[in-house]
Structures are given as C-alpha cells and as structure tokens.
mmCIF file with all atom_site columns, C-alpha atoms in Angstrom:
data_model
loop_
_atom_site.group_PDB
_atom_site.id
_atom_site.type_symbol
_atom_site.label_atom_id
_atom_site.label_alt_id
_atom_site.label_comp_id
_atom_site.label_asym_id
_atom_site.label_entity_id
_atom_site.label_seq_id
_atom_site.pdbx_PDB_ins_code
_atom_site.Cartn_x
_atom_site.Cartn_y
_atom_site.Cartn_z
_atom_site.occupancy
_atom_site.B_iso_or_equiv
_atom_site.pdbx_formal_charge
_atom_site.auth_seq_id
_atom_site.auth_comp_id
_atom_site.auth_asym_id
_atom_site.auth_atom_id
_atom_site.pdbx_PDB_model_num
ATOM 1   C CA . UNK A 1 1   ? 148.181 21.797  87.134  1.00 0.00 ? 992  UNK A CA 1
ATOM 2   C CA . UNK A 1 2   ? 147.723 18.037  88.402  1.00 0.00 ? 993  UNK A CA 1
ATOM 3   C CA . UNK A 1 3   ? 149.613 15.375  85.510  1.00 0.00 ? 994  UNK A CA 1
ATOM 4   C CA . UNK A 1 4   ? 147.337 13.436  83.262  1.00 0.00 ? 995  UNK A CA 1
ATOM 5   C CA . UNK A 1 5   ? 147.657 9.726   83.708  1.00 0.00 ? 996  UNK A CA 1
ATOM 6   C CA . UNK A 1 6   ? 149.640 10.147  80.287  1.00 0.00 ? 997  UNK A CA 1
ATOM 7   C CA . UNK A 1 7   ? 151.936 12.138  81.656  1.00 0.00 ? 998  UNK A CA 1
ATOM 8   C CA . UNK A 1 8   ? 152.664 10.092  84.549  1.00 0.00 ? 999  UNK A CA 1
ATOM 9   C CA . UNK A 1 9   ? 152.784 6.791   82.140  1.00 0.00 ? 1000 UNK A CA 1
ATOM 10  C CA . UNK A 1 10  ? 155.580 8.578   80.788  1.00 0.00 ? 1001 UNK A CA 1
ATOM 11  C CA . UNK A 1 11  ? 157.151 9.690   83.674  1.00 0.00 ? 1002 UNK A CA 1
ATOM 12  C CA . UNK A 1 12  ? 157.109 6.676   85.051  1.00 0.00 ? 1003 UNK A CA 1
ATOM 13  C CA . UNK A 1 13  ? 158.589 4.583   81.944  1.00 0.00 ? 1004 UNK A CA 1
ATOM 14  C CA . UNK A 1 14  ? 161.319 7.275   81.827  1.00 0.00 ? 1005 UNK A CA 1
ATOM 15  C CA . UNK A 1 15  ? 161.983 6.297   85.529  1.00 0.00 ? 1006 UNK A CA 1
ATOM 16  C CA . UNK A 1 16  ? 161.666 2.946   84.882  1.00 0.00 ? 1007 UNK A CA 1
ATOM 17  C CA . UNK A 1 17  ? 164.319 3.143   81.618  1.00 0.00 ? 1008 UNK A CA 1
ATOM 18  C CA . UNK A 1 18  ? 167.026 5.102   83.494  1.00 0.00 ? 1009 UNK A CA 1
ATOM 19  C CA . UNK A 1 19  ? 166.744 3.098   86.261  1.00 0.00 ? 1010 UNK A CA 1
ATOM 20  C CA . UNK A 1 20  ? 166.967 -0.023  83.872  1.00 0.00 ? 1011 UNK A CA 1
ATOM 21  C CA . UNK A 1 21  ? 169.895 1.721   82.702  1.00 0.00 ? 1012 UNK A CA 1
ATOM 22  C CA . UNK A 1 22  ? 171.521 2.063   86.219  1.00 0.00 ? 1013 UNK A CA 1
ATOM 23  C CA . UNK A 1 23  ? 170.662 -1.765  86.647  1.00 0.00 ? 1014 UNK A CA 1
ATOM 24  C CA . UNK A 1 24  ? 172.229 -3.451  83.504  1.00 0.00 ? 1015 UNK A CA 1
ATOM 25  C CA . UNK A 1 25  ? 175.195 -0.632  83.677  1.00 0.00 ? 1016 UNK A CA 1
ATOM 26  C CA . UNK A 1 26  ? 176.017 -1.906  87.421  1.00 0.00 ? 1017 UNK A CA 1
ATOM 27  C CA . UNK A 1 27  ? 175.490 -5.739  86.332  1.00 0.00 ? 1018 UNK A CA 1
ATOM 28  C CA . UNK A 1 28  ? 177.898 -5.315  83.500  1.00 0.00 ? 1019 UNK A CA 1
ATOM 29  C CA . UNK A 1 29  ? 180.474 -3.796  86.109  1.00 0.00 ? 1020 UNK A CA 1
ATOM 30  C CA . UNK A 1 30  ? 179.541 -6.677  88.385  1.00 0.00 ? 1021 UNK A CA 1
ATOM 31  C CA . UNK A 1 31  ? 180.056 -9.195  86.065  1.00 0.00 ? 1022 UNK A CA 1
ATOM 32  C CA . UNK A 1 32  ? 183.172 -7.815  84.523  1.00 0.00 ? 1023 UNK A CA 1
ATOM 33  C CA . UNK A 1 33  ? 184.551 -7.684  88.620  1.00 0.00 ? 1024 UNK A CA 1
ATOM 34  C CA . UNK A 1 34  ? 183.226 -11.199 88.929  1.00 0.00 ? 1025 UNK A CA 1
ATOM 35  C CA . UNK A 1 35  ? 184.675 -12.868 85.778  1.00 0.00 ? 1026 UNK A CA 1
ATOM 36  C CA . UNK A 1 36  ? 188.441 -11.337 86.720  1.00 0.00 ? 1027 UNK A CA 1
ATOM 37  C CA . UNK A 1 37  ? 187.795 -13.253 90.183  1.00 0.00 ? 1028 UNK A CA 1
ATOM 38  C CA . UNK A 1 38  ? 186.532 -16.113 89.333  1.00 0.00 ? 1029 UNK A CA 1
ATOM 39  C CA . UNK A 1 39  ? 188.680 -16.653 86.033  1.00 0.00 ? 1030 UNK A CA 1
ATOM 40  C CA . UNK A 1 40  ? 191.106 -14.566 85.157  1.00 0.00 ? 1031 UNK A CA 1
ATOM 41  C CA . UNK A 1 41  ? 192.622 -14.060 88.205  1.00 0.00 ? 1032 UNK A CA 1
ATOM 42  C CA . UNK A 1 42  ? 192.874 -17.848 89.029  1.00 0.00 ? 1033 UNK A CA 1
ATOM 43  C CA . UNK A 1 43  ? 194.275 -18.655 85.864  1.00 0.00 ? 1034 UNK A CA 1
ATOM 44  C CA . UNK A 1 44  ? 196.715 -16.281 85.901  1.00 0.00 ? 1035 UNK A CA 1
ATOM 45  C CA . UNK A 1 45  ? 198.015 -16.750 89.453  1.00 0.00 ? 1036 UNK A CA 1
ATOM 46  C CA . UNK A 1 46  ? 198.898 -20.481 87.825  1.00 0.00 ? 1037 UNK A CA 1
ATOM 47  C CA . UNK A 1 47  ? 201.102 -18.801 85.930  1.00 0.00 ? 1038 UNK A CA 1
ATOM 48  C CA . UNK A 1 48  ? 205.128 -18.687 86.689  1.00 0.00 ? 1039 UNK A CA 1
ATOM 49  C CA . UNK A 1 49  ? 206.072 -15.161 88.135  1.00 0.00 ? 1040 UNK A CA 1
ATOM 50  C CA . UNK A 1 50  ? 207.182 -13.828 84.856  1.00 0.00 ? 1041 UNK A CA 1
ATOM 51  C CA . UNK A 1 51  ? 204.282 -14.375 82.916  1.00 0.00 ? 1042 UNK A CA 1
ATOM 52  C CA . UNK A 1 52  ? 201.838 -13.849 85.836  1.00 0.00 ? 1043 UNK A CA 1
ATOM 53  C CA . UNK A 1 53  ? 203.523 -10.274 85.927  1.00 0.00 ? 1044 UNK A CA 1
ATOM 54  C CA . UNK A 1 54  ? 203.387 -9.896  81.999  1.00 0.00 ? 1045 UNK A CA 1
ATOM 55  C CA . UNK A 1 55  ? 199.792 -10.765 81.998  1.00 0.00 ? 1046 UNK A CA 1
ATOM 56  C CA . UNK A 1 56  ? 198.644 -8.640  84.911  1.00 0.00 ? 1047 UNK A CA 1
ATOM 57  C CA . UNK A 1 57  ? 200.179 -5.629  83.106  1.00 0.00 ? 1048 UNK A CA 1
ATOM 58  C CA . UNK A 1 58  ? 198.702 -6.689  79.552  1.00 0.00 ? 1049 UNK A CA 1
ATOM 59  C CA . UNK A 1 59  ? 195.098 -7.109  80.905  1.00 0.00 ? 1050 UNK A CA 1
ATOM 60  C CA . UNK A 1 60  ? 194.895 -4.352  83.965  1.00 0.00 ? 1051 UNK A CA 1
ATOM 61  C CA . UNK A 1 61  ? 194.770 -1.113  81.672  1.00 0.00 ? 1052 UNK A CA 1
ATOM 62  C CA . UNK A 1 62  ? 191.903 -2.177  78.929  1.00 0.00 ? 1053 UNK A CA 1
ATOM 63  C CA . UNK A 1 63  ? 189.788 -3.263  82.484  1.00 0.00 ? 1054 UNK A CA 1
ATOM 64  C CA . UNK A 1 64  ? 190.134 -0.433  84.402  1.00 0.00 ? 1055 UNK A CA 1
ATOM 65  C CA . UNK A 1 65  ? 189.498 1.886   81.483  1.00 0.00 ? 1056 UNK A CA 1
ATOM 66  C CA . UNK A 1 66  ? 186.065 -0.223  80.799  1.00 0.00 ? 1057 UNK A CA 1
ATOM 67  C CA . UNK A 1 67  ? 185.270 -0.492  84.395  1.00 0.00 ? 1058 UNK A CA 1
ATOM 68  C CA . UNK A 1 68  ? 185.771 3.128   85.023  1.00 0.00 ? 1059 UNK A CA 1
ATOM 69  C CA . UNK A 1 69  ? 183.090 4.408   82.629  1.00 0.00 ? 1060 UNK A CA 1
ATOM 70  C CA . UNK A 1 70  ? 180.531 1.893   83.461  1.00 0.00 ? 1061 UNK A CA 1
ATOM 71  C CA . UNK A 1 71  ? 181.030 2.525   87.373  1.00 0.00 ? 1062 UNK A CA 1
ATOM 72  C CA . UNK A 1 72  ? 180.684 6.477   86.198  1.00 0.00 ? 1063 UNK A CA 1
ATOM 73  C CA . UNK A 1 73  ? 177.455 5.728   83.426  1.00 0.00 ? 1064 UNK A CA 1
ATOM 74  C CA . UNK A 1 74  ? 176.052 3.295   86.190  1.00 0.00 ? 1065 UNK A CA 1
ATOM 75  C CA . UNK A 1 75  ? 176.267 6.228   89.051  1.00 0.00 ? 1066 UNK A CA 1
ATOM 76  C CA . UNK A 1 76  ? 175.028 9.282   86.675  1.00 0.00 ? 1067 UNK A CA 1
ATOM 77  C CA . UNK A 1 77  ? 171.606 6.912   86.112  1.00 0.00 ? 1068 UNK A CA 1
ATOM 78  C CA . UNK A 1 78  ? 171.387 6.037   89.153  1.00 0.00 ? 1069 UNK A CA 1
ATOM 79  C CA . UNK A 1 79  ? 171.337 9.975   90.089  1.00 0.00 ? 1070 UNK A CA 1
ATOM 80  C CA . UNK A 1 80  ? 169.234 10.902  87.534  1.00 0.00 ? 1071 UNK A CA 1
ATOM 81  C CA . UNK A 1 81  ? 166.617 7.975   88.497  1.00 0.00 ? 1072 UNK A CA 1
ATOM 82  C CA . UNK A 1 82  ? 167.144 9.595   92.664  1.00 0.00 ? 1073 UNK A CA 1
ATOM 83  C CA . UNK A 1 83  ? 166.390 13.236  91.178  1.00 0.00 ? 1074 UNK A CA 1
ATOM 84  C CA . UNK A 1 84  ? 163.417 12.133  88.986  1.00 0.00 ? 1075 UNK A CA 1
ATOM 85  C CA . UNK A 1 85  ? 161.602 10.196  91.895  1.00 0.00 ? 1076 UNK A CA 1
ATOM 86  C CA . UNK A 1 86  ? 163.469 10.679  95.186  1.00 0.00 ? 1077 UNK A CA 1
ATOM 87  C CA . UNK A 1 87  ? 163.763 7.212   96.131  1.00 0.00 ? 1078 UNK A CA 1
ATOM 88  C CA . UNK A 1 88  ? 166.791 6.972   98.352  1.00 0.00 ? 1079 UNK A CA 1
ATOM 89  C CA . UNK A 1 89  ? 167.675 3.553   97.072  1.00 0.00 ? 1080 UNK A CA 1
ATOM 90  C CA . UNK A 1 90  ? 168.706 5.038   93.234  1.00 0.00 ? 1081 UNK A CA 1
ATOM 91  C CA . UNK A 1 91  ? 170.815 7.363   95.674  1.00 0.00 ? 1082 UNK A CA 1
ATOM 92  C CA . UNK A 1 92  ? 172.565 4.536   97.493  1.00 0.00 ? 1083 UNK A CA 1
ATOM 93  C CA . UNK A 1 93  ? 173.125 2.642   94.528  1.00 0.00 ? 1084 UNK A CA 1
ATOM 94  C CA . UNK A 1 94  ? 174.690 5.221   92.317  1.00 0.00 ? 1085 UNK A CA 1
ATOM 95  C CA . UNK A 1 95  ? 176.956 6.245   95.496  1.00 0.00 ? 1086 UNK A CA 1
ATOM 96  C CA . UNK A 1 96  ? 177.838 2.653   95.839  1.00 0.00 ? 1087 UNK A CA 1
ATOM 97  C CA . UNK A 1 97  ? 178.735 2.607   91.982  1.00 0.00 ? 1088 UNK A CA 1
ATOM 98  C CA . UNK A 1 98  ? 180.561 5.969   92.375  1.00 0.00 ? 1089 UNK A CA 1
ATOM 99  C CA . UNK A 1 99  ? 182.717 4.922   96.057  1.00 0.00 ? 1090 UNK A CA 1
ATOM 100 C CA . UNK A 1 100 ? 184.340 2.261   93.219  1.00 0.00 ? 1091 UNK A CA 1
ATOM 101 C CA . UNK A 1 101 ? 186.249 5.291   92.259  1.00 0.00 ? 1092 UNK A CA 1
ATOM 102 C CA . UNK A 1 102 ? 187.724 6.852   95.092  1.00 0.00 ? 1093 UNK A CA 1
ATOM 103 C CA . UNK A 1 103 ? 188.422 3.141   96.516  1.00 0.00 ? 1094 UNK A CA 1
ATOM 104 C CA . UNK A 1 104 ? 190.471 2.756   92.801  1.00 0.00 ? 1095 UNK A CA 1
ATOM 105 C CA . UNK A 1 105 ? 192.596 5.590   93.521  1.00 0.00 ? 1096 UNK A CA 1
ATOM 106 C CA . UNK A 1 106 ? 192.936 5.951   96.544  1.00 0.00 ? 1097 UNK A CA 1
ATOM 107 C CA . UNK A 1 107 ? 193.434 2.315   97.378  1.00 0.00 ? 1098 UNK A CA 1
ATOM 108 C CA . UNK A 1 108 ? 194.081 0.442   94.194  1.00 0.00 ? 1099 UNK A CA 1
ATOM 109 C CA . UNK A 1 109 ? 196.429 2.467   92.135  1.00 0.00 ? 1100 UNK A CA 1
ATOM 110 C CA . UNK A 1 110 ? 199.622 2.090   94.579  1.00 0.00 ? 1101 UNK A CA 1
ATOM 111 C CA . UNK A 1 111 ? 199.338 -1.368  94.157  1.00 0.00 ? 1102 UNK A CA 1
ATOM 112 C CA . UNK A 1 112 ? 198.450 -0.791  90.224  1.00 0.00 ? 1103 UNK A CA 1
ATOM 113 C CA . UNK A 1 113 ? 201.009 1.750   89.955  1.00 0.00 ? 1104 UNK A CA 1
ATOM 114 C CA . UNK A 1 114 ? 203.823 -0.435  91.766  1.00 0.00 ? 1105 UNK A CA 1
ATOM 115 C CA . UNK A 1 115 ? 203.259 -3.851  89.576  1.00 0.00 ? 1106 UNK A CA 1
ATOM 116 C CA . UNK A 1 116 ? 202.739 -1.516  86.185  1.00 0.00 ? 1107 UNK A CA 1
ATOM 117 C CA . UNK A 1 117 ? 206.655 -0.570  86.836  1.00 0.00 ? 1108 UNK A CA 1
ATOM 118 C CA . UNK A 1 118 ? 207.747 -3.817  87.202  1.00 0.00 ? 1109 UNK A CA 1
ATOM 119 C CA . UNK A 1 119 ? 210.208 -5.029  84.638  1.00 0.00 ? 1110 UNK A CA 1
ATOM 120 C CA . UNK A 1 120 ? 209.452 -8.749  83.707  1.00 0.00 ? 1111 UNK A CA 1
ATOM 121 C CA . UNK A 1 121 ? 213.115 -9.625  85.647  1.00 0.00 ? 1112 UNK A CA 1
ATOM 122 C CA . UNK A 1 122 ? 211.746 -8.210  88.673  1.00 0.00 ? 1113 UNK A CA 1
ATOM 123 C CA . UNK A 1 123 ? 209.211 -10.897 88.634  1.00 0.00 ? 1114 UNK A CA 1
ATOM 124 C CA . UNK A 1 124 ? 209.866 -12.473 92.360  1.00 0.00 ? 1115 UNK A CA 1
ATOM 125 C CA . UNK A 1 125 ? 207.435 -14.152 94.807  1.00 0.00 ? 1116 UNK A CA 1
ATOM 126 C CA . UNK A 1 126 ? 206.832 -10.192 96.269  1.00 0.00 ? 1117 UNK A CA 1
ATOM 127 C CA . UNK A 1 127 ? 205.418 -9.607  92.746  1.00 0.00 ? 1118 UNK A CA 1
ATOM 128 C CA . UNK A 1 128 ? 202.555 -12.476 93.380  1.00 0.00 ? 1119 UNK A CA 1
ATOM 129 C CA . UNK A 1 129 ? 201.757 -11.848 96.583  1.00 0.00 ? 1120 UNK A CA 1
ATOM 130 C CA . UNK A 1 130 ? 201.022 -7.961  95.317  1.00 0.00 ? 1121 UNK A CA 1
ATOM 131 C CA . UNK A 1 131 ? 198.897 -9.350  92.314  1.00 0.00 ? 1122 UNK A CA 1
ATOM 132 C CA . UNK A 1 132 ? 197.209 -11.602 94.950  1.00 0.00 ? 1123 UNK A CA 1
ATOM 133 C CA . UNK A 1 133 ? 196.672 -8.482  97.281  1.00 0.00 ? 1124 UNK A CA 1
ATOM 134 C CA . UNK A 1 134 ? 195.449 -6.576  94.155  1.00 0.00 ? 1125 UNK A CA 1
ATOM 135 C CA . UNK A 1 135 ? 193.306 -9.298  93.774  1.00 0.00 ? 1126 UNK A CA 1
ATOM 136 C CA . UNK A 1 136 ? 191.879 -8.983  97.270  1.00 0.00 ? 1127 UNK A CA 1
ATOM 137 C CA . UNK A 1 137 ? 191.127 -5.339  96.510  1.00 0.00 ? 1128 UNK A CA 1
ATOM 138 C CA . UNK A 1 138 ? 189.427 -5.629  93.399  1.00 0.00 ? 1129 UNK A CA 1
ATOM 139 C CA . UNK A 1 139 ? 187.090 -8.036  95.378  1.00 0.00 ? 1130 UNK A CA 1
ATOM 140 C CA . UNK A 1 140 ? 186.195 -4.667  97.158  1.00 0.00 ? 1131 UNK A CA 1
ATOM 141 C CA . UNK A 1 141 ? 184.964 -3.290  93.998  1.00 0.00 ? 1132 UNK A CA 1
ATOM 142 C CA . UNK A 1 142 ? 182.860 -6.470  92.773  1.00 0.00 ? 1133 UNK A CA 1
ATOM 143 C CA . UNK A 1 143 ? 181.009 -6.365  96.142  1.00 0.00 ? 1134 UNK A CA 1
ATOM 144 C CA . UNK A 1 144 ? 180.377 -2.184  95.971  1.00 0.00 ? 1135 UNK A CA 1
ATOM 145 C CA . UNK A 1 145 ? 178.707 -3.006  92.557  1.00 0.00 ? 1136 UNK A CA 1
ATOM 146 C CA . UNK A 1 146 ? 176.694 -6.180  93.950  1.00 0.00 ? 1137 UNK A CA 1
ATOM 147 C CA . UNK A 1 147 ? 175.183 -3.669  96.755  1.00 0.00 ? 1138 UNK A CA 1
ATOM 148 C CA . UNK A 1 148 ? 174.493 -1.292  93.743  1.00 0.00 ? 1139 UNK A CA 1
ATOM 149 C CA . UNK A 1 149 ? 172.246 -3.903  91.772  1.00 0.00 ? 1140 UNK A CA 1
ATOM 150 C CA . UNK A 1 150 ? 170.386 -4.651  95.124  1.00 0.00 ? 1141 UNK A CA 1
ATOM 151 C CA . UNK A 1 151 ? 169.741 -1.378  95.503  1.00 0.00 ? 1142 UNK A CA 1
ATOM 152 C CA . UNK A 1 152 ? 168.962 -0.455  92.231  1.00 0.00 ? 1143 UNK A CA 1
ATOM 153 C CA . UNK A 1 153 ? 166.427 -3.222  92.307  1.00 0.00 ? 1144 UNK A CA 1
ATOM 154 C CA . UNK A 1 154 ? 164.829 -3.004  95.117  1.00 0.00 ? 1145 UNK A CA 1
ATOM 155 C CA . UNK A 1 155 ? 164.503 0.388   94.266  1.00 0.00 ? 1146 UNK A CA 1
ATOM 156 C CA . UNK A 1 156 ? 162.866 -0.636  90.741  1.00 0.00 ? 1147 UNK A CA 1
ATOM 157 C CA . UNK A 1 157 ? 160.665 -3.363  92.734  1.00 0.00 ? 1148 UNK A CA 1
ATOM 158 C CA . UNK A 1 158 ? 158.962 -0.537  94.517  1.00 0.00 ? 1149 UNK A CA 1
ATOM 159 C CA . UNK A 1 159 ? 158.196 0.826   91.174  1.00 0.00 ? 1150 UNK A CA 1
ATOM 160 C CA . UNK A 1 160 ? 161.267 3.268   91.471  1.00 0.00 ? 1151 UNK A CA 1
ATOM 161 C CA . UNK A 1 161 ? 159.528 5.966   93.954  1.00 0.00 ? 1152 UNK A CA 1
ATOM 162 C CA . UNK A 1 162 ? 160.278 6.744   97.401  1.00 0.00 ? 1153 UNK A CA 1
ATOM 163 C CA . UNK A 1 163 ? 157.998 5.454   99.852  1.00 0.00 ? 1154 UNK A CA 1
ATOM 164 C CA . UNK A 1 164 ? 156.457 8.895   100.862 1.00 0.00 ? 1155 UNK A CA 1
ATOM 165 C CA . UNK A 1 165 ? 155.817 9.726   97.282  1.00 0.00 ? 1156 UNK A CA 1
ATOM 166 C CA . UNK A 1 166 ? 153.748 7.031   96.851  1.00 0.00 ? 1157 UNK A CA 1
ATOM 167 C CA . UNK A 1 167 ? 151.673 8.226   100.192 1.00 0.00 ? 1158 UNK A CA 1
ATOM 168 C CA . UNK A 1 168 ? 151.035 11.112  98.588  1.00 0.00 ? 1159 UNK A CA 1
#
C-alpha cells in the first residue's frame, strides 16, 4: 500500500528529529572535546607539576563519564536515522561517533590509567609530558566528532535520505 503524503510528513520529521538528535548529541561531544583543548588543557599545563597532576585526575573521570554517553547517544541516532532512510552519511557519522570508543580504550586509557595512579609526589616533568601526550590524544577524539557533525549534516542537508531513495 503506497504512504499518504501524511505518512511520509511524518516519516520524514521523525528522520529529521533523530537525526537532529545525532547532530546536537555529536556537537555537545565536540564542544566538550574542544573546550578541554582550547581551555582547560592550556590552563592547566600552566600549572606546577603537582597541581597540573592533581587537576588532571580531579577533572578526567566526570569528562570521560559525560563524553562516553554522548559519543554512545550520538552513535545509536545516528544508526537509527541510517536504518530509517539508508543514507550512508547517518552511517558514517554514528561510526565516527562510536570509533571515539575503541580509540578511548584502546589508546587512551594506558595513558589515563598510568597518570590516575600517580601519587601527587610523583609529580615530575615525565608526568607533563604524559598529560601533554594525553592531550594530543584527546585531540583525536575532538576531530572523530567534528567528521561526525559534517556528516550528520550533510546528511540532514540532503533532507536525510540516501541519494537512490530519492531516485526512486
């Protein structure tokens, strides 16, 4: 039975919410990636080694939990959005969202796990140049989530469908 313009209104502004959904959820990852680049990390580096240490290990665990659920919210709507209208782009951009994971643990938590066990006396110069290098990798991340938003847009831009569903 062919859908009713109605039901394809709706269909398409559930598309278009989900996929709204991916968007903001990746931006607010983005953002949150950005600001601990652009300020946090800075600021903290001008710290001595004690307190840089002490400050790392205050802010790192409320972040990654935060980050975590929006790169795993931001991926799930991104799939959904893919399954509803088969546009490759929601794919790519909820894989981009979701590769912030395995890059975390696979990648990031030696380095995490390594400066969390750090006493504040074993503060040294090898302590900053791991917080810098952690720093480096979590640059990884913000860029991962940047691709997401482009392709969560463009995917929204082309009015969230694949290009041979819209020949059809």
């Amino acid at each position: 039975m062919p859908d009713s313009s109605l039901d394809t209104t709706t269909q398409r502004r559930g598309v278009s919410a989900i996929g709204l959904a991916a968007l903001i959820l990746a931006t607010l990852f983005a953002g949150a990636a950005i600001y601990i680049l652009v300020a946090e990390q800075p600021a903290r580096l001008a710290l001595e080694d004690r307190s840089l240490v002490l400050h790392w290990q205050e802010s790192y665990p409320r972040a990654a939990r935060m980050q975590a659920g929006l790169a795993v919210l931001a991926s799930l709507a991104g799939a959904f959005a893919f399954w509803r209208r088969r546009n490759p782009l929601w794919l790519a951009g909820a894989a981009l969202m979701l590769a912030n994971l395995p890059f975390t643990l696979m990648v990031i938590a030696p380095v995490n796990d390594t400066l969390l066990a750090l006493g504040a006396e074993q503060a040294r110069a090898a302590s900053r140049a791991l917080i810098e290098r952690w720093g480096a990798l979590h640059a990884v991340r913000a860029g991962l989530s940047v691709l997401a938003i482009a392709a969560f847009a463009l995917a929204i831009a082309r009015g969230g469908e694949s290009q041979s569903a819209l020949r059809k």
